[in-house]
Amino acid sequence: MKIGITCYPTYGGSGVVATELGMELAARGHEIHFISYAPPIRLTDTNERIQFHEVEISSYPLFDHAPYALSLAVKMMQVAEAEGLDLLHVHYAIPHSVSALLARMMAAPKPLPFITTLHGTDITLVGNDRSFLPITKFSIEQSDGVTAISHYLKQRTIEEFDVKRPIEVIPNFVNCDLYRRTPDAALRAEWAPDGEPILMHLSNFRPVKRITDVIEMFATVREKMRAKLVLIGDGPDRGAAEYLVRKKKLARDVHFLGKQDRVYRHLSQADLFLLPSDMESFGLAALEAMACEVPVVATNVGGLPEVVEHGIDGYLFTPREVEIGARYALEILSQADRGRAMGQTARVNAKKKYCANDVIPIYEAYYRQVIGAMAATHA
Ligand code: GMT
């Protein structure tokens, strides 16, 4: 199949999932065309079946805000025509599904079906800004196919938007061959020279991730035992996190790595992963850690209980109850054997439901179904 994929290229989990999906599909012989304003950051693959098409953003003085959604729609239509795309797959509803809808209309009478994958804040944001509701609902209803990354998000979409159309749950996935435990003594020694246990967190450091709660939890752990904290990622709350680390006199025990690629190398060295978010529709970073045999202490929100099994491969706690989160962390770290066993179970559980080898064929089947349905209406 020839598939156009659109996502936010530089920031956030939806772009990561879209990019990994494109690379997995290309590896299976499909032709992938990423259409966005910048190359997706996780696009590390040089597969000849992957192309990137840049959407140029107009800078006409009349436009205080360049109409990106329109430029994107035109580019989608042009790429579809030039490359003979079978399908557009957009990640994150706003504005991508609206652009795809326009592209489909412009491409007519040639069929150009599009699938919208909902990731989280494209749905939950509407709770904060009602002005997005009508356009999000409309674009979901007009999509030829809609998927959500968790059962939680599907339910939330139905309730929030009163959507009657079917929504497929196709969960996020991880490449289980790449994301596996590969100990690296040299890397570990860089962060924890005296063999201290390593706690890790990976995110875009947005307020919803509660990065300061990560540090509060670590501070409580550190009062009871030697330990190191490794923070991967960057974003608006990094300054607050650095300030809190200094205030708590933890600078020698906390490593800020900034944005990193091939994060499986880092995750593989961790003894515990922390994800104390206020909200996660899925929690991809937790899944990536689990695939690397790292137990997880996370909040019991959104789709996280679909990923982490409380008491089995990690622990779940109520957002902002950092003392409880820290207690769970200590429980795992103070019994190294139990931590290792939980980590191994985490990989087993991640593999059961979320390996790319199992999830990608579900996407392929869904693509065929959507393309077939549109072809039937054009016959
Ligand atoms: O809201 C964000 O943090 C960004 C957002 C995105 O679309 O980039 O992340 C969402 O999608 C990820 C990939 O599907 C999920 O793993 C995250 O749980 C989800 N974030 C939230 O729901 C807050």
GROMACS .gro file of C-alpha atoms and ligand atoms in nm:
model
  402
    1MET     CA    1   0.000   0.000   0.000
    2LYS     CA    2   0.101   0.364  -0.047
    3ILE     CA    3   0.025   0.557   0.269
    4GLY     CA    4   0.055   0.926   0.357
    5ILE     CA    5   0.122   0.982   0.728
    6THR     CA    6   0.080   1.317   0.901
    7CYS     CA    7   0.174   1.394   1.260
    8TYR     CA    8   0.328   1.660   1.480
    9PRO     CA    9   0.692   1.596   1.393
   10THR     CA   10   0.888   1.753   1.673
   11TYR     CA   11   0.706   1.706   1.999
   12GLY     CA   12   0.511   1.444   2.186
   13GLY     CA   13   0.408   1.083   2.181
   14SER     CA   14   0.168   1.096   1.886
   15GLY     CA   15   0.456   1.193   1.656
   16VAL     CA   16   0.667   0.911   1.799
   17VAL     CA   17   0.392   0.655   1.740
   18ALA     CA   18   0.324   0.784   1.386
   19THR     CA   19   0.694   0.770   1.297
   20GLU     CA   20   0.749   0.424   1.442
   21LEU     CA   21   0.438   0.307   1.257
   22GLY     CA   22   0.568   0.446   0.927
   23MET     CA   23   0.907   0.277   0.976
   24GLU     CA   24   0.744  -0.056   1.069
   25LEU     CA   25   0.514  -0.039   0.765
   26ALA     CA   26   0.804   0.044   0.533
   27ALA     CA   27   0.996  -0.253   0.672
   28ARG     CA   28   0.697  -0.467   0.570
   29GLY     CA   29   0.710  -0.342   0.211
   30HIS     CA   30   0.466  -0.050   0.214
   31GLU     CA   31   0.552   0.288   0.063
   32ILE     CA   32   0.536   0.563   0.326
   33HIS     CA   33   0.508   0.937   0.265
   34PHE     CA   34   0.541   1.157   0.574
   35ILE     CA   35   0.369   1.490   0.516
   36SER     CA   36   0.443   1.760   0.773
   37TYR     CA   37   0.625   2.090   0.834
   38ALA     CA   38   0.945   1.914   0.951
   39PRO     CA   39   1.092   1.564   0.937
   40PRO     CA   40   0.968   1.359   1.235
   41ILE     CA   41   1.237   1.347   1.506
   42ARG     CA   42   1.226   0.972   1.552
   43LEU     CA   43   1.274   0.917   1.177
   44THR     CA   44   1.608   0.739   1.205
   45ASP     CA   45   1.538   0.488   0.930
   46THR     CA   46   1.691   0.538   0.587
   47ASN     CA   47   1.457   0.290   0.419
   48GLU     CA   48   1.417   0.379   0.050
   49ARG     CA   49   1.042   0.325   0.081
   50ILE     CA   50   1.015   0.627   0.315
   51GLN     CA   51   0.987   0.980   0.183
   52PHE     CA   52   0.933   1.310   0.362
   53HIS     CA   53   0.726   1.589   0.201
   54GLU     CA   54   0.765   1.929   0.363
   55VAL     CA   55   0.466   2.156   0.406
   56GLU     CA   56   0.588   2.509   0.354
   57ILE     CA   57   0.441   2.762   0.588
   58SER     CA   58   0.338   3.082   0.417
   59SER     CA   59   0.471   3.409   0.561
   60TYR     CA   60   0.245   3.661   0.384
   61PRO     CA   61   0.232   3.980   0.600
   62LEU     CA   62  -0.149   3.972   0.614
   63PHE     CA   63  -0.136   3.643   0.803
   64ASP     CA   64  -0.073   3.701   1.171
   65HIS     CA   65  -0.096   3.324   1.197
   66ALA     CA   66  -0.006   3.126   0.886
   67PRO     CA   67  -0.294   2.897   0.779
   68TYR     CA   68  -0.101   2.570   0.827
   69ALA     CA   69  -0.412   2.351   0.803
   70LEU     CA   70  -0.476   2.480   0.450
   71SER     CA   71  -0.116   2.442   0.332
   72LEU     CA   72  -0.120   2.090   0.472
   73ALA     CA   73  -0.445   2.005   0.291
   74VAL     CA   74  -0.301   2.117  -0.041
   75LYS     CA   75   0.022   1.924   0.015
   76MET     CA   76  -0.174   1.610   0.107
   77MET     CA   77  -0.377   1.635  -0.211
   78GLN     CA   78  -0.066   1.699  -0.426
   79VAL     CA   79   0.130   1.409  -0.275
   80ALA     CA   80  -0.173   1.180  -0.311
   81GLU     CA   81  -0.199   1.270  -0.677
   82ALA     CA   82   0.173   1.255  -0.758
   83GLU     CA   83   0.247   0.936  -0.565
   84GLY     CA   84  -0.087   0.759  -0.611
   85LEU     CA   85  -0.158   0.728  -0.238
   86ASP     CA   86  -0.416   0.470  -0.131
   87LEU     CA   87  -0.480   0.630   0.206
   88LEU     CA   88  -0.400   0.917   0.440
   89HIS     CA   89  -0.340   0.833   0.804
   90VAL     CA   90  -0.338   1.135   1.033
   91HIS     CA   91  -0.229   1.132   1.396
   92TYR     CA   92  -0.394   1.381   1.631
   93ALA     CA   93  -0.729   1.516   1.520
   94ILE     CA   94  -0.661   1.890   1.524
   95PRO     CA   95  -0.594   2.016   1.264
   96HIS     CA   96  -0.473   1.709   1.072
   97SER     CA   97  -0.809   1.540   1.019
   98VAL     CA   98  -0.963   1.865   0.897
   99SER     CA   99  -0.681   1.902   0.643
  100ALA     CA  100  -0.728   1.541   0.533
  101LEU     CA  101  -1.099   1.601   0.489
  102LEU     CA  102  -1.025   1.897   0.260
  103ALA     CA  103  -0.765   1.692   0.069
  104ARG     CA  104  -1.019   1.413   0.019
  105MET     CA  105  -1.272   1.663  -0.116
  106MET     CA  106  -1.016   1.823  -0.350
  107ALA     CA  107  -0.898   1.485  -0.478
  108ALA     CA  108  -1.252   1.373  -0.571
  109PRO     CA  109  -1.367   1.195  -0.780
  110LYS     CA  110  -1.050   0.994  -0.711
  111PRO     CA  111  -1.095   0.814  -0.382
  112LEU     CA  112  -0.866   0.934  -0.102
  113PRO     CA  113  -0.985   0.783   0.225
  114PHE     CA  114  -0.836   0.899   0.555
  115ILE     CA  115  -0.800   0.748   0.899
  116THR     CA  116  -0.772   0.960   1.212
  117THR     CA  117  -0.589   0.820   1.512
  118LEU     CA  118  -0.679   0.987   1.840
  119HIS     CA  119  -0.394   1.015   2.089
  120GLY     CA  120  -0.514   1.202   2.393
  121THR     CA  121  -0.503   1.575   2.430
  122ASP     CA  122  -0.678   1.609   2.093
  123ILE     CA  123  -0.977   1.474   2.287
  124THR     CA  124  -0.912   1.578   2.646
  125LEU     CA  125  -0.813   1.934   2.548
  126VAL     CA  126  -1.174   1.989   2.449
  127GLY     CA  127  -1.253   1.964   2.821
  128ASN     CA  128  -1.052   2.285   2.867
  129ASP     CA  129  -1.144   2.465   2.546
  130ARG     CA  130  -1.497   2.398   2.426
  131SER     CA  131  -1.441   2.595   2.105
  132PHE     CA  132  -1.261   2.289   1.963
  133LEU     CA  133  -1.560   2.062   2.019
  134PRO     CA  134  -1.764   2.115   1.699
  135ILE     CA  135  -1.466   2.091   1.460
  136THR     CA  136  -1.315   1.788   1.637
  137LYS     CA  137  -1.650   1.608   1.643
  138PHE     CA  138  -1.711   1.693   1.277
  139SER     CA  139  -1.371   1.571   1.162
  140ILE     CA  140  -1.406   1.247   1.360
  141GLU     CA  141  -1.746   1.184   1.208
  142GLN     CA  142  -1.620   1.260   0.857
  143SER     CA  143  -1.313   1.033   0.882
  144ASP     CA  144  -1.330   0.709   0.685
  145GLY     CA  145  -1.178   0.529   0.980
  146VAL     CA  146  -1.107   0.629   1.340
  147THR     CA  147  -0.877   0.458   1.588
  148ALA     CA  148  -0.802   0.530   1.953
  149ILE     CA  149  -0.487   0.419   2.132
  150SER     CA  150  -0.667   0.282   2.440
  151HIS     CA  151  -1.010   0.168   2.554
  152TYR     CA  152  -1.010   0.462   2.793
  153LEU     CA  153  -0.966   0.710   2.508
  154LYS     CA  154  -1.236   0.546   2.296
  155GLN     CA  155  -1.483   0.570   2.586
  156ARG     CA  156  -1.383   0.928   2.663
  157THR     CA  157  -1.432   1.024   2.295
  158ILE     CA  158  -1.778   0.870   2.284
  159GLU     CA  159  -1.882   1.049   2.604
  160GLU     CA  160  -1.720   1.385   2.528
  161PHE     CA  161  -1.834   1.413   2.166
  162ASP     CA  162  -2.146   1.201   2.161
  163VAL     CA  163  -1.992   1.021   1.862
  164LYS     CA  164  -2.206   0.741   1.720
  165ARG     CA  165  -1.964   0.604   1.460
  166PRO     CA  166  -1.742   0.299   1.527
  167ILE     CA  167  -1.399   0.361   1.679
  168GLU     CA  168  -1.135   0.087   1.663
  169VAL     CA  169  -0.899   0.049   1.956
  170ILE     CA  170  -0.552  -0.016   1.813
  171PRO     CA  171  -0.308   0.026   2.101
  172ASN     CA  172   0.033   0.182   2.091
  173PHE     CA  173   0.314  -0.062   2.035
  174VAL     CA  174   0.684  -0.112   2.084
  175ASN     CA  175   0.945  -0.286   1.872
  176CYS     CA  176   1.018  -0.574   2.109
  177ASP     CA  177   1.341  -0.668   1.927
  178LEU     CA  178   1.486  -0.320   1.972
  179TYR     CA  179   1.333  -0.245   2.311
  180ARG     CA  180   1.483  -0.523   2.520
  181ARG     CA  181   1.722  -0.532   2.812
  182THR     CA  182   2.077  -0.474   2.695
  183PRO     CA  183   2.290  -0.396   3.000
  184ASP     CA  184   2.575  -0.152   2.936
  185ALA     CA  185   2.812  -0.142   3.233
  186ALA     CA  186   2.995   0.167   3.107
  187LEU     CA  187   2.676   0.371   3.067
  188ARG     CA  188   2.547   0.258   3.405
  189ALA     CA  189   2.875   0.350   3.569
  190GLU     CA  190   2.854   0.701   3.424
  191TRP     CA  191   2.534   0.764   3.617
  192ALA     CA  192   2.576   0.536   3.915
  193PRO     CA  193   2.951   0.476   3.972
  194ASP     CA  194   2.899   0.299   4.305
  195GLY     CA  195   2.631   0.060   4.180
  196GLU     CA  196   2.339   0.268   4.309
  197PRO     CA  197   1.993   0.177   4.176
  198ILE     CA  198   1.879   0.399   3.887
  199LEU     CA  199   1.535   0.559   3.865
  200MET     CA  200   1.439   0.697   3.525
  201HIS     CA  201   1.181   0.926   3.366
  202LEU     CA  202   1.127   1.012   3.000
  203SER     CA  203   0.882   1.274   2.873
  204ASN     CA  204   0.835   1.608   2.704
  205PHE     CA  205   0.847   1.784   3.045
  206ARG     CA  206   0.502   1.938   3.002
  207PRO     CA  207   0.305   2.032   3.317
  208VAL     CA  208   0.079   1.726   3.270
  209LYS     CA  209   0.384   1.500   3.327
  210ARG     CA  210   0.436   1.635   3.682
  211ILE     CA  211   0.813   1.635   3.649
  212THR     CA  212   0.847   1.802   3.989
  213ASP     CA  213   0.660   1.507   4.141
  214VAL     CA  214   0.928   1.280   3.991
  215ILE     CA  215   1.186   1.481   4.185
  216GLU     CA  216   0.977   1.485   4.505
  217MET     CA  217   0.944   1.106   4.486
  218PHE     CA  218   1.314   1.067   4.423
  219ALA     CA  219   1.397   1.295   4.717
  220THR     CA  220   1.195   1.069   4.950
  221VAL     CA  221   1.367   0.759   4.811
  222ARG     CA  222   1.706   0.926   4.847
  223GLU     CA  223   1.641   0.995   5.217
  224LYS     CA  224   1.616   0.620   5.274
  225MET     CA  225   1.877   0.479   5.036
  226ARG     CA  226   2.152   0.561   4.787
  227ALA     CA  227   2.006   0.607   4.438
  228LYS     CA  228   2.040   0.806   4.116
  229LEU     CA  229   1.776   0.968   3.897
  230VAL     CA  230   1.813   0.997   3.518
  231LEU     CA  231   1.577   1.236   3.337
  232ILE     CA  232   1.541   1.211   2.958
  233GLY     CA  233   1.363   1.475   2.752
  234ASP     CA  234   1.309   1.847   2.755
  235GLY     CA  235   1.023   2.090   2.766
  236PRO     CA  236   0.860   2.379   2.951
  237ASP     CA  237   0.901   2.240   3.305
  238ARG     CA  238   1.272   2.166   3.282
  239GLY     CA  239   1.361   2.496   3.453
  240ALA     CA  240   1.130   2.420   3.746
  241ALA     CA  241   1.276   2.069   3.770
  242GLU     CA  242   1.636   2.197   3.776
  243TYR     CA  243   1.545   2.454   4.040
  244LEU     CA  244   1.384   2.189   4.262
  245VAL     CA  245   1.685   1.959   4.226
  246ARG     CA  246   1.915   2.241   4.342
  247LYS     CA  247   1.680   2.339   4.624
  248LYS     CA  248   1.676   1.983   4.753
  249LYS     CA  249   2.055   1.959   4.718
  250LEU     CA  250   2.025   1.661   4.484
  251ALA     CA  251   2.237   1.792   4.197
  252ARG     CA  252   2.497   1.514   4.240
  253ASP     CA  253   2.232   1.246   4.218
  254VAL     CA  254   2.020   1.371   3.927
  255HIS     CA  255   2.127   1.359   3.561
  256PHE     CA  256   1.942   1.565   3.299
  257LEU     CA  257   2.016   1.410   2.958
  258GLY     CA  258   1.792   1.631   2.744
  259LYS     CA  259   1.638   1.489   2.427
  260GLN     CA  260   1.786   1.157   2.321
  261ASP     CA  261   1.729   0.917   2.036
  262ARG     CA  262   1.743   0.536   2.063
  263VAL     CA  263   1.608   0.564   2.418
  264TYR     CA  264   1.609   0.185   2.459
  265ARG     CA  265   1.983   0.211   2.532
  266HIS     CA  266   1.908   0.431   2.833
  267LEU     CA  267   1.592   0.256   2.952
  268SER     CA  268   1.780  -0.073   2.957
  269GLN     CA  269   2.000   0.053   3.243
  270ALA     CA  270   1.710   0.155   3.470
  271ASP     CA  271   1.585  -0.028   3.781
  272LEU     CA  272   1.260   0.166   3.801
  273PHE     CA  273   1.060   0.396   3.572
  274LEU     CA  274   0.850   0.682   3.715
  275LEU     CA  275   0.547   0.830   3.537
  276PRO     CA  276   0.340   1.037   3.783
  277SER     CA  277   0.134   1.219   3.514
  278ASP     CA  278  -0.195   1.394   3.582
  279MET     CA  279  -0.324   1.229   3.263
  280GLU     CA  280  -0.205   0.971   3.008
  281SER     CA  281  -0.434   0.825   2.745
  282PHE     CA  282  -0.184   0.545   2.710
  283GLY     CA  283   0.164   0.618   2.848
  284LEU     CA  284   0.394   0.502   2.570
  285ALA     CA  285   0.709   0.572   2.773
  286ALA     CA  286   0.590   0.328   3.040
  287LEU     CA  287   0.544   0.058   2.775
  288GLU     CA  288   0.891   0.126   2.631
  289ALA     CA  289   1.042   0.089   2.980
  290MET     CA  290   0.848  -0.233   3.044
  291ALA     CA  291   0.978  -0.385   2.720
  292CYS     CA  292   1.328  -0.317   2.860
  293GLU     CA  293   1.237  -0.512   3.177
  294VAL     CA  294   1.190  -0.205   3.393
  295PRO     CA  295   0.905  -0.206   3.649
  296VAL     CA  296   0.693   0.110   3.652
  297VAL     CA  297   0.547   0.330   3.924
  298ALA     CA  298   0.281   0.543   3.755
  299THR     CA  299  -0.050   0.712   3.825
  300ASN     CA  300  -0.381   0.528   3.794
  301VAL     CA  301  -0.519   0.761   3.528
  302GLY     CA  302  -0.651   0.731   3.171
  303GLY     CA  303  -0.513   0.432   2.982
  304LEU     CA  304  -0.223   0.359   3.221
  305PRO     CA  305  -0.410   0.077   3.401
  306GLU     CA  306  -0.437  -0.092   3.058
  307VAL     CA  307  -0.056  -0.090   3.036
  308VAL     CA  308   0.069  -0.134   3.395
  309GLU     CA  309  -0.078  -0.408   3.613
  310HIS     CA  310  -0.083  -0.290   3.976
  311GLY     CA  311   0.125  -0.512   4.202
  312ILE     CA  312   0.236  -0.734   3.913
  313ASP     CA  313   0.468  -0.537   3.684
  314GLY     CA  314   0.459  -0.208   3.873
  315TYR     CA  315   0.239   0.002   4.098
  316LEU     CA  316  -0.029   0.264   4.035
  317PHE     CA  317  -0.115   0.553   4.262
  318THR     CA  318  -0.342   0.859   4.264
  319PRO     CA  319  -0.190   1.165   4.089
  320ARG     CA  320   0.001   1.404   4.318
  321GLU     CA  321   0.008   1.158   4.611
  322VAL     CA  322   0.385   1.158   4.587
  323GLU     CA  323   0.447   1.002   4.929
  324ILE     CA  324   0.250   0.694   4.824
  325GLY     CA  325   0.434   0.682   4.490
  326ALA     CA  326   0.766   0.706   4.674
  327ARG     CA  327   0.663   0.423   4.909
  328TYR     CA  328   0.598   0.199   4.608
  329ALA     CA  329   0.932   0.300   4.458
  330LEU     CA  330   1.109   0.208   4.780
  331GLU     CA  331   0.926  -0.123   4.796
  332ILE     CA  332   1.063  -0.215   4.452
  333LEU     CA  333   1.414  -0.079   4.501
  334SER     CA  334   1.473  -0.214   4.851
  335GLN     CA  335   1.423  -0.573   4.735
  336ALA     CA  336   1.644  -0.602   4.427
  337ASP     CA  337   1.519  -0.954   4.348
  338ARG     CA  338   1.156  -0.848   4.359
  339GLY     CA  339   1.236  -0.550   4.133
  340ARG     CA  340   1.411  -0.773   3.880
  341ALA     CA  341   1.123  -1.024   3.884
  342MET     CA  342   0.867  -0.746   3.834
  343GLY     CA  343   1.079  -0.612   3.548
  344GLN     CA  344   1.085  -0.951   3.378
  345THR     CA  345   0.707  -0.980   3.419
  346ALA     CA  346   0.677  -0.629   3.272
  347ARG     CA  347   0.846  -0.747   2.952
  348VAL     CA  348   0.629  -1.060   2.935
  349ASN     CA  349   0.315  -0.846   2.972
  350ALA     CA  350   0.435  -0.585   2.722
  351LYS     CA  351   0.502  -0.862   2.471
  352LYS     CA  352   0.159  -1.020   2.523
  353LYS     CA  353  -0.036  -0.721   2.390
  354TYR     CA  354   0.189  -0.450   2.256
  355CYS     CA  355   0.463  -0.584   2.027
  356ALA     CA  356   0.488  -0.415   1.688
  357ASN     CA  357   0.482  -0.758   1.524
  358ASP     CA  358   0.128  -0.809   1.655
  359VAL     CA  359  -0.010  -0.454   1.636
  360ILE     CA  360   0.112  -0.352   1.288
  361PRO     CA  361  -0.090  -0.629   1.115
  362ILE     CA  362  -0.402  -0.489   1.290
  363TYR     CA  363  -0.331  -0.152   1.127
  364GLU     CA  364  -0.270  -0.320   0.790
  365ALA     CA  365  -0.602  -0.506   0.812
  366TYR     CA  366  -0.782  -0.185   0.909
  367TYR     CA  367  -0.625   0.001   0.615
  368ARG     CA  368  -0.747  -0.270   0.376
  369GLN     CA  369  -1.096  -0.252   0.528
  370VAL     CA  370  -1.118   0.128   0.492
  371ILE     CA  371  -0.975   0.130   0.138
  372GLY     CA  372  -1.211  -0.153   0.039
  373ALA     CA  373  -1.514   0.025   0.182
  374MET     CA  374  -1.438   0.344  -0.008
  375ALA     CA  375  -1.368   0.153  -0.332
  376ALA     CA  376  -1.707  -0.015  -0.295
  377THR     CA  377  -1.888   0.320  -0.272
  378HIS     CA  378  -1.704   0.439  -0.587
  379ALA     CA  379  -1.777   0.121  -0.786
  380GMT     O1  380  -0.050   1.509   2.535
  380GMT     C1  381   0.066   1.476   2.519
  380GMT     O2  382   0.148   1.457   2.607
  380GMT     C2  383   0.112   1.457   2.383
  380GMT     C3  384   0.034   1.348   2.322
  380GMT     C4  385   0.072   1.344   2.181
  380GMT     O3  386  -0.019   1.329   2.105
  380GMT     O4  387   0.186   1.360   2.144
  380GMT     O5  388   0.054   1.227   2.397
  380GMT     C5  389  -0.054   1.139   2.397
  380GMT     O6  390  -0.024   1.041   2.300
  380GMT     C6  391   0.077   0.945   2.338
  380GMT     C7  392   0.100   0.852   2.218
  380GMT     O7  393  -0.014   0.789   2.178
  380GMT     C8  394   0.030   0.869   2.462
  380GMT     O8  395   0.125   0.769   2.497
  380GMT     C9  396   0.014   0.969   2.576
  380GMT     O9  397  -0.039   0.901   2.688
  380GMT    C10  398  -0.082   1.081   2.535
  380GMT     N1  399  -0.073   1.188   2.635
  380GMT    C11  400  -0.177   1.222   2.713
  380GMT    O10  401  -0.285   1.167   2.708
  380GMT    C12  402  -0.151   1.332   2.810
   0.00000   0.00000   0.00000
